[in-house]
PDB file of C-alpha atoms in Angstrom:
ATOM      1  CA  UNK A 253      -4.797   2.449 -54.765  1.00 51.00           C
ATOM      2  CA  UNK A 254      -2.037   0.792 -52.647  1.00 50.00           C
ATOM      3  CA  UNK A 255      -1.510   4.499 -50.965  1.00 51.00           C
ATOM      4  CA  UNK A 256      -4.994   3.913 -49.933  1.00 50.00           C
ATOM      5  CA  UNK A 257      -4.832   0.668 -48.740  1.00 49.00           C
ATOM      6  CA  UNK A 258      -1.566   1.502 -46.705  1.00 49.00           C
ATOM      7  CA  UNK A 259      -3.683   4.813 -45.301  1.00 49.00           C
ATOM      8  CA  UNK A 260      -6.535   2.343 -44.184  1.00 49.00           C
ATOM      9  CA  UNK A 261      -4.005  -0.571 -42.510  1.00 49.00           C
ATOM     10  CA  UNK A 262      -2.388   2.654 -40.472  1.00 46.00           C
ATOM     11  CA  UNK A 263      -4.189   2.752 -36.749  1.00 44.00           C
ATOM     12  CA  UNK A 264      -5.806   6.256 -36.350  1.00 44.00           C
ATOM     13  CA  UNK A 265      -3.429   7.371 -33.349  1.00 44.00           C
ATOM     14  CA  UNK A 266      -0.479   6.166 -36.019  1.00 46.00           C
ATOM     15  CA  UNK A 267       1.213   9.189 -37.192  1.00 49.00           C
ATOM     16  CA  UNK A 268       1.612   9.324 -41.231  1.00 56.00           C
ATOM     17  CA  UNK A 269       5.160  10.445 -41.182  1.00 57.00           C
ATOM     18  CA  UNK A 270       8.161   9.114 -38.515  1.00 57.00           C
ATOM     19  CA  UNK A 271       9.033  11.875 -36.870  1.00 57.00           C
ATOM     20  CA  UNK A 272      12.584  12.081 -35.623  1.00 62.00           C
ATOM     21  CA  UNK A 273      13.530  12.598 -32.380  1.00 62.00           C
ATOM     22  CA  UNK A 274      15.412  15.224 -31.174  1.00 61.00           C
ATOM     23  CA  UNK A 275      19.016  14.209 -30.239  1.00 65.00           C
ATOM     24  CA  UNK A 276      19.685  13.936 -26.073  1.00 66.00           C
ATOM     25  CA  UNK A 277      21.979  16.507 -24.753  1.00 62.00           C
ATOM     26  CA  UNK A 278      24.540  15.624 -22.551  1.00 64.00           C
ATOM     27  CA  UNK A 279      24.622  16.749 -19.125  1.00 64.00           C
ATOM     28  CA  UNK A 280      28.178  18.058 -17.878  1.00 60.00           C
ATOM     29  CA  UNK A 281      28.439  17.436 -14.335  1.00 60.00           C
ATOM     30  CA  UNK A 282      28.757  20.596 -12.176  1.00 58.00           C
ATOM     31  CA  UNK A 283      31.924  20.729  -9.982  1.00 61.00           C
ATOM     32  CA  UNK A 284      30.195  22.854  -6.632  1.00 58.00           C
ATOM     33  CA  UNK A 285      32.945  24.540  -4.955  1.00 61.00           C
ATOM     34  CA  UNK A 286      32.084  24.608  -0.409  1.00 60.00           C
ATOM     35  CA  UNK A 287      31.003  28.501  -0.349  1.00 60.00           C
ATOM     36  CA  UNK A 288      28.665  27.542  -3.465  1.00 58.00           C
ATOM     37  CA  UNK A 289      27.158  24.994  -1.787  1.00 58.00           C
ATOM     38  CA  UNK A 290      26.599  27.544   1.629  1.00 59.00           C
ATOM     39  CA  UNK A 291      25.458  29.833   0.255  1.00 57.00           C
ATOM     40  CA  UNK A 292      22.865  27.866  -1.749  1.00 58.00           C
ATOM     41  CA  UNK A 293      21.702  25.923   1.271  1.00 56.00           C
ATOM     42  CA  UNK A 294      21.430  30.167   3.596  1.00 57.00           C
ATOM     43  CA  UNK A 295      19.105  30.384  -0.136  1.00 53.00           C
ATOM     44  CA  UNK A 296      16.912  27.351   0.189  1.00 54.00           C
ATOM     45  CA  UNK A 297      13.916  27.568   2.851  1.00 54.00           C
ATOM     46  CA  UNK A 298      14.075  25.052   5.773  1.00 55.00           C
ATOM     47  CA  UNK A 299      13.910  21.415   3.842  1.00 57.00           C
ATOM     48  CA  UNK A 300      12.821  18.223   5.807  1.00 63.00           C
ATOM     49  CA  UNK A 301      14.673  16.017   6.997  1.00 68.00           C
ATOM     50  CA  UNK A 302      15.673  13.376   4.675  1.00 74.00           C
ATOM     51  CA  UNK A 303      15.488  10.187   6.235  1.00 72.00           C
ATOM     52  CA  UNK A 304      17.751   6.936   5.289  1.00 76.00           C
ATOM     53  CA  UNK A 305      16.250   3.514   4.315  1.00 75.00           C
ATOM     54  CA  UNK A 306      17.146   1.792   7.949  1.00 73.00           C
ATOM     55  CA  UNK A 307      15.776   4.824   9.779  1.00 70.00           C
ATOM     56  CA  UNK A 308      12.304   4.443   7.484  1.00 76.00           C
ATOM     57  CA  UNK A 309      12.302   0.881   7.970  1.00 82.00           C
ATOM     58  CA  UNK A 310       9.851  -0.812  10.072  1.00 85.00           C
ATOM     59  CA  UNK A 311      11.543  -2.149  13.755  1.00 87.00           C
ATOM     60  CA  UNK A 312      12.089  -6.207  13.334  1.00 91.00           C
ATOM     61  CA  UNK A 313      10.617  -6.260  16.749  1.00 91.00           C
ATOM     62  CA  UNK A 314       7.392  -4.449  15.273  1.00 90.00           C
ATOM     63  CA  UNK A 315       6.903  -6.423  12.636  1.00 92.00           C
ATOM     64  CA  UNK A 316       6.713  -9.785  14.046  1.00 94.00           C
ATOM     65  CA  UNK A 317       4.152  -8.047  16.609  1.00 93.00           C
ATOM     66  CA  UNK A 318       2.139  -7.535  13.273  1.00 94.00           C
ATOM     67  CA  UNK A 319       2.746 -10.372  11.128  1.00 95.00           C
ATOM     68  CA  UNK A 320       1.432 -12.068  14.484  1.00 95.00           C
ATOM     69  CA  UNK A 321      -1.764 -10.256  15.333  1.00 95.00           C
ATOM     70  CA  UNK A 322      -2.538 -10.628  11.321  1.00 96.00           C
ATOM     71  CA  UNK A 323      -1.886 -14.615  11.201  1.00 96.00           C
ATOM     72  CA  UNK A 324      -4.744 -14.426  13.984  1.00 95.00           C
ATOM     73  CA  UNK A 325      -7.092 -11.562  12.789  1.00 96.00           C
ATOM     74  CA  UNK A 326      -6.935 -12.380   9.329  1.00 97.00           C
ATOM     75  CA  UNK A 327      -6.051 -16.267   9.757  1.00 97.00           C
ATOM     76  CA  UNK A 328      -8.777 -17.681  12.157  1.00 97.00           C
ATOM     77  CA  UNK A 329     -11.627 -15.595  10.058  1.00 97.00           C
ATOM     78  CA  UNK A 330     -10.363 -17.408   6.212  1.00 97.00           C
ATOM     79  CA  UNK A 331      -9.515 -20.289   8.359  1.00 98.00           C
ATOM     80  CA  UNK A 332     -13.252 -20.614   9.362  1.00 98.00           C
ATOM     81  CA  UNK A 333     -14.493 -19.447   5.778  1.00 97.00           C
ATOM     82  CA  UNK A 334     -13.021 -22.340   4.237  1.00 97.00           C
ATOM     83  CA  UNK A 335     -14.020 -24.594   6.804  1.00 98.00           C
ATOM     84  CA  UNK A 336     -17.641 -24.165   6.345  1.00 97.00           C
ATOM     85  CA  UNK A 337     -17.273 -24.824   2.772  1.00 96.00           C
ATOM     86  CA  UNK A 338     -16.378 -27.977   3.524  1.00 96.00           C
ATOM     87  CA  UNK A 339     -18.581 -28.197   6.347  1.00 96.00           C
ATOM     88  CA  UNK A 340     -21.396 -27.494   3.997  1.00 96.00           C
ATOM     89  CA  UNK A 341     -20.481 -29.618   1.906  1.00 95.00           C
ATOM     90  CA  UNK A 342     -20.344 -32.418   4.125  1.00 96.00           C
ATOM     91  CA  UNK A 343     -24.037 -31.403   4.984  1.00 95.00           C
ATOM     92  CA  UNK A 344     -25.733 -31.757   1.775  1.00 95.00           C
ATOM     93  CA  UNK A 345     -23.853 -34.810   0.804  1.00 95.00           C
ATOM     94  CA  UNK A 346     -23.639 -37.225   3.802  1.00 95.00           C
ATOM     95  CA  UNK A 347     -26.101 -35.929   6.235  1.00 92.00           C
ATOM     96  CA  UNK A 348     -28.569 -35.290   3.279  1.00 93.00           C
ATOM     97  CA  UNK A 349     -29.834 -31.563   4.644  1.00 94.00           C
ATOM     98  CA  UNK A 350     -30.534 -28.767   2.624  1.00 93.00           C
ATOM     99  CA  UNK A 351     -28.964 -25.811   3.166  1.00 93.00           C
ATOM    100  CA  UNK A 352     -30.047 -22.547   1.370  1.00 95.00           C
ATOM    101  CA  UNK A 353     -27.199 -22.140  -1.351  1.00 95.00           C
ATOM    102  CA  UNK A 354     -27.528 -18.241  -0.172  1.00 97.00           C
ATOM    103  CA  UNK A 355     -27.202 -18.884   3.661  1.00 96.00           C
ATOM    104  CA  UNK A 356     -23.736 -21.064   2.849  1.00 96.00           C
ATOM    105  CA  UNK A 357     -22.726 -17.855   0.153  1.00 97.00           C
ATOM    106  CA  UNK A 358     -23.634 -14.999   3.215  1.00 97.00           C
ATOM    107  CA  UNK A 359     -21.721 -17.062   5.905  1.00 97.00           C
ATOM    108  CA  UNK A 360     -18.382 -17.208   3.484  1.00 97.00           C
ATOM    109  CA  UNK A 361     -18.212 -13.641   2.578  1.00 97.00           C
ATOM    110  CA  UNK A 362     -18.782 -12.604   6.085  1.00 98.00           C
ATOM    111  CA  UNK A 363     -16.343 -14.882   6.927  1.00 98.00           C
ATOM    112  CA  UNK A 364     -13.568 -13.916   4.220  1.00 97.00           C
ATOM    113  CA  UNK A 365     -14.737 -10.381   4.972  1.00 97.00           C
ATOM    114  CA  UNK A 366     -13.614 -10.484   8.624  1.00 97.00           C
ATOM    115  CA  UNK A 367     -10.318 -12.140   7.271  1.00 97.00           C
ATOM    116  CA  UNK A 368      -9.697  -9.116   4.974  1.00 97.00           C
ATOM    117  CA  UNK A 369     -10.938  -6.184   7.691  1.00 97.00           C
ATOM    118  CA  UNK A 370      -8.565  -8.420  10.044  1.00 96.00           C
ATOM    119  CA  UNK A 371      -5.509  -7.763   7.816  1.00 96.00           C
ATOM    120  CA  UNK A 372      -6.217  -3.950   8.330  1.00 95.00           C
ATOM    121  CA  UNK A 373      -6.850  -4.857  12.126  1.00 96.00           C
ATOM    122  CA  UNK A 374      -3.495  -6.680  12.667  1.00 95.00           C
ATOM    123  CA  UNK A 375      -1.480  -4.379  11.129  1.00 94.00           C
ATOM    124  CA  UNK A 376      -2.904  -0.958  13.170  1.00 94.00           C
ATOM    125  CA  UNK A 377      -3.905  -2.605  16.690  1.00 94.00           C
ATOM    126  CA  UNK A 378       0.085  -3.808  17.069  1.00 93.00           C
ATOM    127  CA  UNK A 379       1.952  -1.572  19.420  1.00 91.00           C
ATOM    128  CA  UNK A 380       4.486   0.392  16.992  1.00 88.00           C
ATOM    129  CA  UNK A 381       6.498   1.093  20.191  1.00 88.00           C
ATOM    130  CA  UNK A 382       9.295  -1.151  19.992  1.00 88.00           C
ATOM    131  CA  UNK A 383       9.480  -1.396  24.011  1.00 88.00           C
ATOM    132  CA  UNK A 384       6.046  -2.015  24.700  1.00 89.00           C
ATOM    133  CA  UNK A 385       4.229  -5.003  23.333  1.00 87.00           C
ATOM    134  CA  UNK A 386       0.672  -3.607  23.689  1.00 87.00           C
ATOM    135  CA  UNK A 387      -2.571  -5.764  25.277  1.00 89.00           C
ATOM    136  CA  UNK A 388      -4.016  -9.064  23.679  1.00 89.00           C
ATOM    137  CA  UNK A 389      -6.728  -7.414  21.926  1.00 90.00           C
ATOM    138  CA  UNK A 390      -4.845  -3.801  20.897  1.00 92.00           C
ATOM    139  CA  UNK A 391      -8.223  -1.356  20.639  1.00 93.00           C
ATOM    140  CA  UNK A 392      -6.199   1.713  22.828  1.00 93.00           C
ATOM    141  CA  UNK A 393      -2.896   1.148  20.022  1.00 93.00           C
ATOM    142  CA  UNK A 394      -6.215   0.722  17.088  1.00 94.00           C
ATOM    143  CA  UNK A 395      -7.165   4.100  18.076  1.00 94.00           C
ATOM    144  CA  UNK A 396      -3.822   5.438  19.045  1.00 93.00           C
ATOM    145  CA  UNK A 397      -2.333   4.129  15.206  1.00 92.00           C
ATOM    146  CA  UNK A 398      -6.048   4.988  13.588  1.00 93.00           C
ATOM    147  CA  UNK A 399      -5.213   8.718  14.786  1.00 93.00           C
ATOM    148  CA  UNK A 400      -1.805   8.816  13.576  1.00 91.00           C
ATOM    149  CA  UNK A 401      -2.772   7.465   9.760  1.00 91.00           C
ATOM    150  CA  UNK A 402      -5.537  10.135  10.021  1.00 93.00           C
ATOM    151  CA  UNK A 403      -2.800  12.647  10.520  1.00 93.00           C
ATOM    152  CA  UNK A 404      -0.202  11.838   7.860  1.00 90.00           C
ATOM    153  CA  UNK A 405      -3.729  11.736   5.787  1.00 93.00           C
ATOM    154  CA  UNK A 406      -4.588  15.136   6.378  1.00 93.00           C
ATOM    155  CA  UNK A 407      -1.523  16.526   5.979  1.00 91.00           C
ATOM    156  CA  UNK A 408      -0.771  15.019   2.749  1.00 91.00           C
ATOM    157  CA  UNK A 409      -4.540  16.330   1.539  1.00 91.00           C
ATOM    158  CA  UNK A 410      -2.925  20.026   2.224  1.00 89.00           C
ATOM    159  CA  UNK A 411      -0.181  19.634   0.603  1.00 86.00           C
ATOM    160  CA  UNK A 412      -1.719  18.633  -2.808  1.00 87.00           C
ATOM    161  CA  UNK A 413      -4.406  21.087  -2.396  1.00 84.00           C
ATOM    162  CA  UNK A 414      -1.504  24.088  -1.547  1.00 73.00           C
TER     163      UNK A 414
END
């Protein structure tokens, strides 16, 4: 009786008997002498380039261009969201108007909407060229940017598919 009680307690993924675990075998380091290591990188196929963190990093210069352009595309749009809560607010209570509760609801998410397309916005209408600081608005770097995420897209697509 208490073998069947234990049996019922037990989760059904819970294996009835510990298993144990196989013990780790320990890796010797291999000492690679310099013609080893030629003639295993004539062997390999033309690798990438391996990039370091500094050289991956985005330019300081760069990325106050974007934290900039997103304070504005994504900041004025939530700014303005949260405004005509209160604005609303102020509406029904003081003014005494009646506002249709789904008007006030379709003005917020449009307006939190534009703040959340305008982090997107920010970040790809900056100029990524460190020298040249782009135009106020940024739609020729948008498309220029746009076109290079595409890119790095599609490649990546043919890689997992090869």
């Amino acid at each position: 009786m208490a073998a069947e009680e234990s049996e019922r307690s037990s989760l059904p993924f819970e294996p009835n008997k510990k298993r144990q675990r196989p013990a780790k075998a320990i890796k010797q380091p291999v000492l690679k002498t310099q013609e080893t290591q030629e003639t295993e990188n004539k062997n390999k196929p033309q690798q990438q380039r391996r990039y370091s963190k500094q050289e991956m990093a985005i330019p300081q210069v760069v990325s106050q261009r974007m934290i900039r352009r997103v304070a504005a595309f994504c900041g004025i749009p939530t700014f303005l969201g949260i405004a005509s809560l209160v604005v609303s607010y102020l509406l029904v209570t003081i003014a005494h108007i009646q506002l249709p509760p789904i008007a006030v609801l379709l003005v917020n998410m449009g307006l939190f909407g534009l703040g959340v397309v305008g982090i997107t916005y920010g970040v790809l209408s900056a100029s990524w060229d460190e020298e040249r600081p782009g135009n106020m608005i940024g739609l020729a770097e948008f498309s220029t940017n746009w076109g290079r995420m595409a890119e790095v897209w599609r490649e990546t697509r043919k890689k997992n598919v090869s």
